[in-house]
Structure formats: structure tokens, C-alpha cells
Backbone as numpy.savetxt, mean C-alpha at the origin, in Angstrom:
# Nx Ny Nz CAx CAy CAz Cx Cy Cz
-26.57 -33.44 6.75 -25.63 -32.52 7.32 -24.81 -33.17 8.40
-23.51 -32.64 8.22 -22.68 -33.55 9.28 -23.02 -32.74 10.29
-22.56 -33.23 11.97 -22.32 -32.42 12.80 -21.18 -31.40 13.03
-21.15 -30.77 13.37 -19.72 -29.85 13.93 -19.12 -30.19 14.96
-17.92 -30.64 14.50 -17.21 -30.92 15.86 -16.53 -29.37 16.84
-17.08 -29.87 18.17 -16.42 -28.50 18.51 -14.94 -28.35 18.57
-14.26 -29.36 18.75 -12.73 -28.95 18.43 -12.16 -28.96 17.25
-12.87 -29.16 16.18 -12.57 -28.76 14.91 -12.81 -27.49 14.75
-13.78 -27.16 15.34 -14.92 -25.51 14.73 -13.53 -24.42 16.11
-12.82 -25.06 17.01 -12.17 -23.90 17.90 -10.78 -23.59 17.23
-10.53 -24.42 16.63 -9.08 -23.89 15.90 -9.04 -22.82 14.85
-10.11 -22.95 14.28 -10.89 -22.29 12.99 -10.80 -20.97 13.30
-11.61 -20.77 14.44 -12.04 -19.59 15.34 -11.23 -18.63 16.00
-10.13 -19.49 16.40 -8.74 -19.03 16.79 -7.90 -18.62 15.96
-7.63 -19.07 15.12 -7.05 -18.87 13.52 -8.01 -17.20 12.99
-8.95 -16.91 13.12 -9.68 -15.86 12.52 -9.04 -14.56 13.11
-9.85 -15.44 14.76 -9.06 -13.96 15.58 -8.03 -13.38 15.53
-7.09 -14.17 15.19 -5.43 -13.77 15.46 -5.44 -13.08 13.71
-6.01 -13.56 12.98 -5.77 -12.97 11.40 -6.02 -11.21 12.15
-7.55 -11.78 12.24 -8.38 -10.33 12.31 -7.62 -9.02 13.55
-6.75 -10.20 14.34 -5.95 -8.76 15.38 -4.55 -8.71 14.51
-3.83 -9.13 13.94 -2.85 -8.72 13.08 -3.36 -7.69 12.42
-4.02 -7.75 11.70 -4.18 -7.13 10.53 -4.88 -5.80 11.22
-6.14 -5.87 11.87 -5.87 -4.50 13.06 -4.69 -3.75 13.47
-3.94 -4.53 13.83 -2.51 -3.84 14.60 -1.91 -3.05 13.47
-1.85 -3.81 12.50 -1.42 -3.36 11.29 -1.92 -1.66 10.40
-2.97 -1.93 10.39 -4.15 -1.04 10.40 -3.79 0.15 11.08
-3.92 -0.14 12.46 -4.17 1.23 13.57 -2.17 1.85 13.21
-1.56 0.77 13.35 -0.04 1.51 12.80 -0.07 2.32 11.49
-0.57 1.87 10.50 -0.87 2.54 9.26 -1.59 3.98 9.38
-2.55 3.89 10.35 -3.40 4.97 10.38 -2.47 6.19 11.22
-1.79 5.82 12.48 -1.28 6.47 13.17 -0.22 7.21 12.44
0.84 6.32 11.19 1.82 7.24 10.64 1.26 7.57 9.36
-0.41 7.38 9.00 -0.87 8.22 7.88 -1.10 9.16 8.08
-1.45 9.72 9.36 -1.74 11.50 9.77 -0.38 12.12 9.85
0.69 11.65 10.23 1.67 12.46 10.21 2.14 12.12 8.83
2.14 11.34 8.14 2.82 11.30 6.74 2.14 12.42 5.52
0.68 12.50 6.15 0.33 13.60 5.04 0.16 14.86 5.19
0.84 15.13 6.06 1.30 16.47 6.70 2.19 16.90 5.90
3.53 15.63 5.90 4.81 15.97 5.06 4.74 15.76 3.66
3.52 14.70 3.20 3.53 14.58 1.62 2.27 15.83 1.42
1.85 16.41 1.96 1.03 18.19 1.53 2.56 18.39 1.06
2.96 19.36 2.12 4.16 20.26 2.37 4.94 19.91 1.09
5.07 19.01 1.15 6.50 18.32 0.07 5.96 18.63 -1.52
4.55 17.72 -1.54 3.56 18.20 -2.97 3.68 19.85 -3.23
3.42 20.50 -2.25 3.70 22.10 -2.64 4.64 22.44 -3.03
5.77 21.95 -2.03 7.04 22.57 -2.56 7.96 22.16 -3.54
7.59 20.88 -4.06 7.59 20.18 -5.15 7.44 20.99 -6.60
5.93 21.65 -6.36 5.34 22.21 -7.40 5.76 23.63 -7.90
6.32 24.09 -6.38 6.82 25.12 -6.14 8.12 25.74 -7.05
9.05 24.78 -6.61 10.22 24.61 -7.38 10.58 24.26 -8.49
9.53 23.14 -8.79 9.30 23.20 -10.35 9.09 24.40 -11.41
8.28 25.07 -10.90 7.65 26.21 -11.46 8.93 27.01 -11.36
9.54 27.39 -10.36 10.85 28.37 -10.45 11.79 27.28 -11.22
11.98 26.25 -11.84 13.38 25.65 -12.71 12.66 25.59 -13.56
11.62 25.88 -14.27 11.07 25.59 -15.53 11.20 27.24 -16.50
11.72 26.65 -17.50 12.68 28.02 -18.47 11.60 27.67 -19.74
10.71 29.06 -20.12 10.50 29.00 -21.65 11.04 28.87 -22.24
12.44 29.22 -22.19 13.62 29.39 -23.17 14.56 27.82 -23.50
14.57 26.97 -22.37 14.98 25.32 -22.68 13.63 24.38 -23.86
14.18 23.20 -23.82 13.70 22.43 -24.61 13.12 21.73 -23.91
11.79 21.46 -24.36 10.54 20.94 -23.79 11.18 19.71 -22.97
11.79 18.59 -23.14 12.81 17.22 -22.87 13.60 18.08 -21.74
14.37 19.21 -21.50 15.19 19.42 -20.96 14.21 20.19 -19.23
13.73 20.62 -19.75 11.94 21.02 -19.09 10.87 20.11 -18.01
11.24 18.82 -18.72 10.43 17.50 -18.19 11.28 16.85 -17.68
12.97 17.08 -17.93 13.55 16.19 -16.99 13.80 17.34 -15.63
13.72 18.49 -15.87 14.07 18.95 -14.62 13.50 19.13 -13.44
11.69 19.41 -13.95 10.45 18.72 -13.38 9.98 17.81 -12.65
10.67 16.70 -13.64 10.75 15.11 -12.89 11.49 14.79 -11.99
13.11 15.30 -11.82 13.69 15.29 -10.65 12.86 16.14 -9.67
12.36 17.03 -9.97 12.29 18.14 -8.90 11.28 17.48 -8.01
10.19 16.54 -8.78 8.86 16.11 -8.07 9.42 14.45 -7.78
9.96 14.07 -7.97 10.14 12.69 -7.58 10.66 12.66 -5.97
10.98 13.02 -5.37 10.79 12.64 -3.77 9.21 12.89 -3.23
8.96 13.97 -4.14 7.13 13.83 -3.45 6.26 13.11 -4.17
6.77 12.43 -5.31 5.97 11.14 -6.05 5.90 9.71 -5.17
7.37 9.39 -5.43 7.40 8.62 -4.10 6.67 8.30 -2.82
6.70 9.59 -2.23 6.19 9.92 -1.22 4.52 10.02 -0.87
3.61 10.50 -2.44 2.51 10.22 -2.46 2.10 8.85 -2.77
3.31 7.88 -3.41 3.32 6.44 -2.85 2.90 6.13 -1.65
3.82 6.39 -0.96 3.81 5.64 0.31 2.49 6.10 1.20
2.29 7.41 0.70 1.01 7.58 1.53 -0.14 6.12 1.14
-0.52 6.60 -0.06 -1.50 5.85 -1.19 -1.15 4.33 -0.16
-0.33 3.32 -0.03 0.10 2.41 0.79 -0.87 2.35 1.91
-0.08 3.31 2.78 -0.81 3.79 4.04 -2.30 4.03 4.56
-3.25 4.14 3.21 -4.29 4.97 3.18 -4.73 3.07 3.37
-4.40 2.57 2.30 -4.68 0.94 2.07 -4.53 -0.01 3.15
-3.48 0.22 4.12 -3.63 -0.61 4.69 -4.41 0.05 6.45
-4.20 1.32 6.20 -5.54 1.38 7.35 -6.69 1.36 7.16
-7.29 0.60 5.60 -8.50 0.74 5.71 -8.14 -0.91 5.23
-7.46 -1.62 5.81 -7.78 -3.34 5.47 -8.11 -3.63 6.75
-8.09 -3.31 7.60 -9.10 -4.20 9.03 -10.47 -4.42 8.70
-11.07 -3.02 8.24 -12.82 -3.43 8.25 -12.82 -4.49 6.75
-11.94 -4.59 5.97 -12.05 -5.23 5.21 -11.76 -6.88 5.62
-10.95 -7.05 5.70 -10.67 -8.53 6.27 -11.91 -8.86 7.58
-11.97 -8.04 8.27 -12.92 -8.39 9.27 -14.45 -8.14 8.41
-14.45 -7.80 7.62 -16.18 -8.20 7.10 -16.05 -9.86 5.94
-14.41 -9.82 5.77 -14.23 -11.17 4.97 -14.36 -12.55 5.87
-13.65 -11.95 7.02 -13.47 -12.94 8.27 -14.90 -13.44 8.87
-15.77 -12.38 8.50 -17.08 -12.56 9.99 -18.43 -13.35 8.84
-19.19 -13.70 9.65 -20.48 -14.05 9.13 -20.25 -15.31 9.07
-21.16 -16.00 8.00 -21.21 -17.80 8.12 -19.87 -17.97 6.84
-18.70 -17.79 7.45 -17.32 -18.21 6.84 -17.00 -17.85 5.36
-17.04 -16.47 4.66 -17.29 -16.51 4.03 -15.82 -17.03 2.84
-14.90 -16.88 3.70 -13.65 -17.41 2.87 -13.22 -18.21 2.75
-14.50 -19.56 3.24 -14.44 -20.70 3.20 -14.66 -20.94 1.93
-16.41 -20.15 2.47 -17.25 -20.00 0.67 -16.43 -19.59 -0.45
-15.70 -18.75 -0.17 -15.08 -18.07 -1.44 -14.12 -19.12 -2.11
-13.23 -19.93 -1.34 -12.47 -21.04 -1.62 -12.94 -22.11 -2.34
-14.00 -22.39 -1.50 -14.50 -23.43 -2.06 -15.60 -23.21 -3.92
-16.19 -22.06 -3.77 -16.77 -21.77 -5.30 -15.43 -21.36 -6.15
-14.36 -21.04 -5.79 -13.69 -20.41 -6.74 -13.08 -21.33 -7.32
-12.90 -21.61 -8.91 -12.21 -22.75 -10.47 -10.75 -22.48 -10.39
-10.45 -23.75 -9.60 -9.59 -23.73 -10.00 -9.01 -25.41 -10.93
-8.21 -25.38 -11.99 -8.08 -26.12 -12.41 -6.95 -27.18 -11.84
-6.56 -28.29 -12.46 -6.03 -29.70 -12.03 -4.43 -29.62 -12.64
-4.51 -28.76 -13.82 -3.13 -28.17 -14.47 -1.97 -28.45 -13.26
-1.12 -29.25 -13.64 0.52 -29.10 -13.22 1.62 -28.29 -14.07
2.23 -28.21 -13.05 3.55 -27.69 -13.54 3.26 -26.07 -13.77
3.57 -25.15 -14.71 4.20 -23.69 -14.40 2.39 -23.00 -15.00
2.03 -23.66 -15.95 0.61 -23.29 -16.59 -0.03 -23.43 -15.00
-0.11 -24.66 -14.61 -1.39 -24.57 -13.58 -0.66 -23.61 -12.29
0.36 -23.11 -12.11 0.71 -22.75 -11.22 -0.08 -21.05 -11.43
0.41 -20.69 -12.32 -0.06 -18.91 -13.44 -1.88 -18.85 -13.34
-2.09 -20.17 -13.44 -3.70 -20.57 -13.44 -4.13 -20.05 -12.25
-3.84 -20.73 -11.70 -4.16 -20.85 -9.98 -3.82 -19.34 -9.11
-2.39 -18.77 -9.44 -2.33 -17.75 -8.90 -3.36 -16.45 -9.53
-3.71 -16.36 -11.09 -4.06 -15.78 -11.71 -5.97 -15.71 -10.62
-6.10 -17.17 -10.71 -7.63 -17.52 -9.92 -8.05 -17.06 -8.73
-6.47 -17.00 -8.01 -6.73 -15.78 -6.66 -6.90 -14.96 -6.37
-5.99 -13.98 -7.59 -5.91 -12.81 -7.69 -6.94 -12.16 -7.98
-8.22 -12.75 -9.06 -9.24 -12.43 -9.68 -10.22 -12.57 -8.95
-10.54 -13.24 -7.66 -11.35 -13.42 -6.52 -11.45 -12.06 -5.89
-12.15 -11.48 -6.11 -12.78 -10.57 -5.59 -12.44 -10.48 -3.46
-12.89 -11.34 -3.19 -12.69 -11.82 -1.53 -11.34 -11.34 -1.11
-10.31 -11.88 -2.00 -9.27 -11.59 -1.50 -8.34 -10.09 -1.80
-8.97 -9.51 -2.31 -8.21 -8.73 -2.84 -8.02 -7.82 -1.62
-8.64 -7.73 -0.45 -7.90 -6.79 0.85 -7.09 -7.37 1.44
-6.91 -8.91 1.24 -6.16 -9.17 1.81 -4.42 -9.54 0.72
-4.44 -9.52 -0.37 -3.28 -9.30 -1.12 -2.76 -7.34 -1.01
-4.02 -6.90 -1.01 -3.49 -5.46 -0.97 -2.62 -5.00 0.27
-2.87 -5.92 1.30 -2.44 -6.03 3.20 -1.18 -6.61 2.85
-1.03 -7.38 2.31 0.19 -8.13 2.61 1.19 -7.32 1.19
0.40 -7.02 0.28 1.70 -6.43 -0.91 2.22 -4.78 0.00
1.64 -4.01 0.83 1.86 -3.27 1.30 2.64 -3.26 2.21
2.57 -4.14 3.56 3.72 -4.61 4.35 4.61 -4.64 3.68
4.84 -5.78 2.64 6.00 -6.44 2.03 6.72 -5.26 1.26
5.98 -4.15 0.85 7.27 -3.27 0.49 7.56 -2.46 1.60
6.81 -2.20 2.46 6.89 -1.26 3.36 8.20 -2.19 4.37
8.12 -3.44 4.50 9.08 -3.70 5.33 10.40 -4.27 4.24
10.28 -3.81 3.10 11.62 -4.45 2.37 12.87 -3.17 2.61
14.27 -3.97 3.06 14.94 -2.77 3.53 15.56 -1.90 2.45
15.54 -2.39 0.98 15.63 -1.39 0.12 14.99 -0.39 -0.13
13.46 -0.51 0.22 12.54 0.61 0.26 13.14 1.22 1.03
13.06 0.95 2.35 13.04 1.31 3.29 14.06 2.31 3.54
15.39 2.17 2.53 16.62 3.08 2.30 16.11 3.82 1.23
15.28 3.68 0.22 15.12 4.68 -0.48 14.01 5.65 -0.07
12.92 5.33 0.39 11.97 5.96 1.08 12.55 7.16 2.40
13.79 6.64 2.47 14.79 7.56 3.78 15.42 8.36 3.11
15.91 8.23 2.04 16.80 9.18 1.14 15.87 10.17 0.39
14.74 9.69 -0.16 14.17 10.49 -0.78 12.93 11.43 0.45
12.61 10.98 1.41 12.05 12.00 2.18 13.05 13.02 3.15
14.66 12.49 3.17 15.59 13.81 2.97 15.15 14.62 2.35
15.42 13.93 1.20 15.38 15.34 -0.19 14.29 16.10 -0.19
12.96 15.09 0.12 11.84 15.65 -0.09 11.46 16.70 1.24
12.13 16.91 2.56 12.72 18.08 3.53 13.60 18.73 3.29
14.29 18.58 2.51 15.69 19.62 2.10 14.53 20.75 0.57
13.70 19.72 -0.22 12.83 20.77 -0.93 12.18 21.63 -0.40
11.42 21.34 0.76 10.54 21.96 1.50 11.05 23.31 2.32
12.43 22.84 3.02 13.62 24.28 3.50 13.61 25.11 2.22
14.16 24.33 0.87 14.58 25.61 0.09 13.29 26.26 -0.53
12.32 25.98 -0.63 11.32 25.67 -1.29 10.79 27.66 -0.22
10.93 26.87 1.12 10.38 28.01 2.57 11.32 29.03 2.25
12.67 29.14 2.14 13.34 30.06 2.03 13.12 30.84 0.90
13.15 30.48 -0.39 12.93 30.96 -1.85 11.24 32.16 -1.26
10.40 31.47 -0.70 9.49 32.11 -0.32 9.51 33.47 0.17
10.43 33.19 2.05 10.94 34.21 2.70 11.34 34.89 1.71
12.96 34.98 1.29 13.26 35.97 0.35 13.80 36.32 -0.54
């Protein structure tokens, strides 16, 4: 057994922490706008369902029926997206931090996991395919595929447009109620 160098073993260590407080920060933000987000994706799911039920005609054609449906619920589809997101990445801290802690285990995981010698576009499909299938990592691809749409600014414009709509359902949705 070699020895451990200690300034090899402090960079390591430093490198963990900072993973493990990102991905916290990340976390506790997720969690904080998952209580208010499923406030509005309830509300929205109801009134979603709501309105559906009042545009749906025995008398149309089943096709004409399912498309009017599908508009009607797609800002709160969406929207139970983004929760579903949300739910994921406030529960990736205890995940990365039970990947992060103990005797290194994503060292271990690196090091047992096949990967092959393949160049070019095969070994590339190989290799990514080999990560993906690692068990270890999968809280931490689920952390980062979640950011990455959550901070892409096309979402980010459609997720704004459609939780309009998906408050403009919910007004007409309240009013149709009233009277």
C-alpha cells in the first residue's frame, strides 16, 4: 500500500466539498420554489380538468375532442414538468452527498466501471452509454440535466408563457365557477 500524501488527499477533499455545497444550494433553491410551484401546478391541474370537461362536446368527433383537451391541459402538463424537475433536484443533495461521503465511493465507481479503448464516434456512444448505465451517477446526471433545462432561456420563455396561460385558466376556470 502506498502512502497518502496529504496534499494530494486536500485537493480531493476540497473538490468534494464545493461539489457537495453546490449541489445543496441547488437543492434548498429547488425545494424553496417547489412549495410554491405546487400550489400553482394543484390549482392549474384542477382548472385544467375543469375546463376540459366544460369544452368537451358528445356531439364533436372524438380527434376534435382530444385536440381541444390537449390544448386545454398543456400549460398544466408542462407545468407538472417542471414541478417533476423540482421534486428531483431537491432531493439530489442527500444523493450526491451519500455518493460523495464514505471511503470515496466515486472513485470506486470509476475505477470498476468497463470502459472500452474504442476511438472515434463508437467508443465515444460506448463510453457515454457506460456512464449513463452506472448506477452512481445517475443523481448526479439527473442534477445537472435539470439545471440545464431549467436555466436554458428558451425554456425559460416558454415555461413564462405557458404559466400565463396556465393563470389566465385558473381566473376563467374561478369565474365559470362563481357564475
Amino acid at each position: 500500500m502506498k502512502p497518502i500524501d496529504k496534499q494530494s488527499a486536500e485537493p480531493e477533499a476540497d473538490t468534494r466539498d464545493k461539489v457537495v455545497r453546490i449541489v445543496e444550494r441547488i437543492g434548498s433553491v429547488a425545494e424553496g420554489l417547489l412549495r410554491k410551484v405546487s400550489w400553482f401546478v394543484g390549482f392549474g391541474v384542477l382548472a385544467s380538468v375543469y375546463l376540459a370537461w366544460l369544452v368537451y362536446s358528445p356531439e364533436s368527433a372524438w380527434w376534435w375532442n382530444a385536440i381541444k383537451c390537449v390544448i386545454v391541459c398543456l400549460p398544466a402538463l408542462l407545468w407538472s414538468f417542471i414541478w417533476f424537475v423540482l421534486s428531483q433536484l431537491s432531493e439530489a443533495p442527500t444523493q450526491v452527498a451519500g455518493l460523495m461521503d464514505g471511503d470515496n465511493q466515486l472513485v470506486g465507481h470509476l475505477k470498476a466501471m468497463h470502459l472500452g479503448e474504442r476511438k472515434g464516434v463508437r467508443g465515444l456512444f460506448s463510453t457515454l452509454n457506460a456512464v449513463r448505465n452506472e448506477e452512481a451517477f445517475s443523481a448526479v446526471f439527473d442534477t445537472i440535466g435539470g439545471v440545464t433545462l431549467l436555466a436554458n432561456p428558451l425554456f425559460a420563455f416558454i415555461a413564462l408563457v405557458t404559466g400565463l396561460l396556465l393563470l389566465l385558466l385558473v381566473l376563467i376556470a374561478a369565474l365559470f365557477l362563481v357564475f
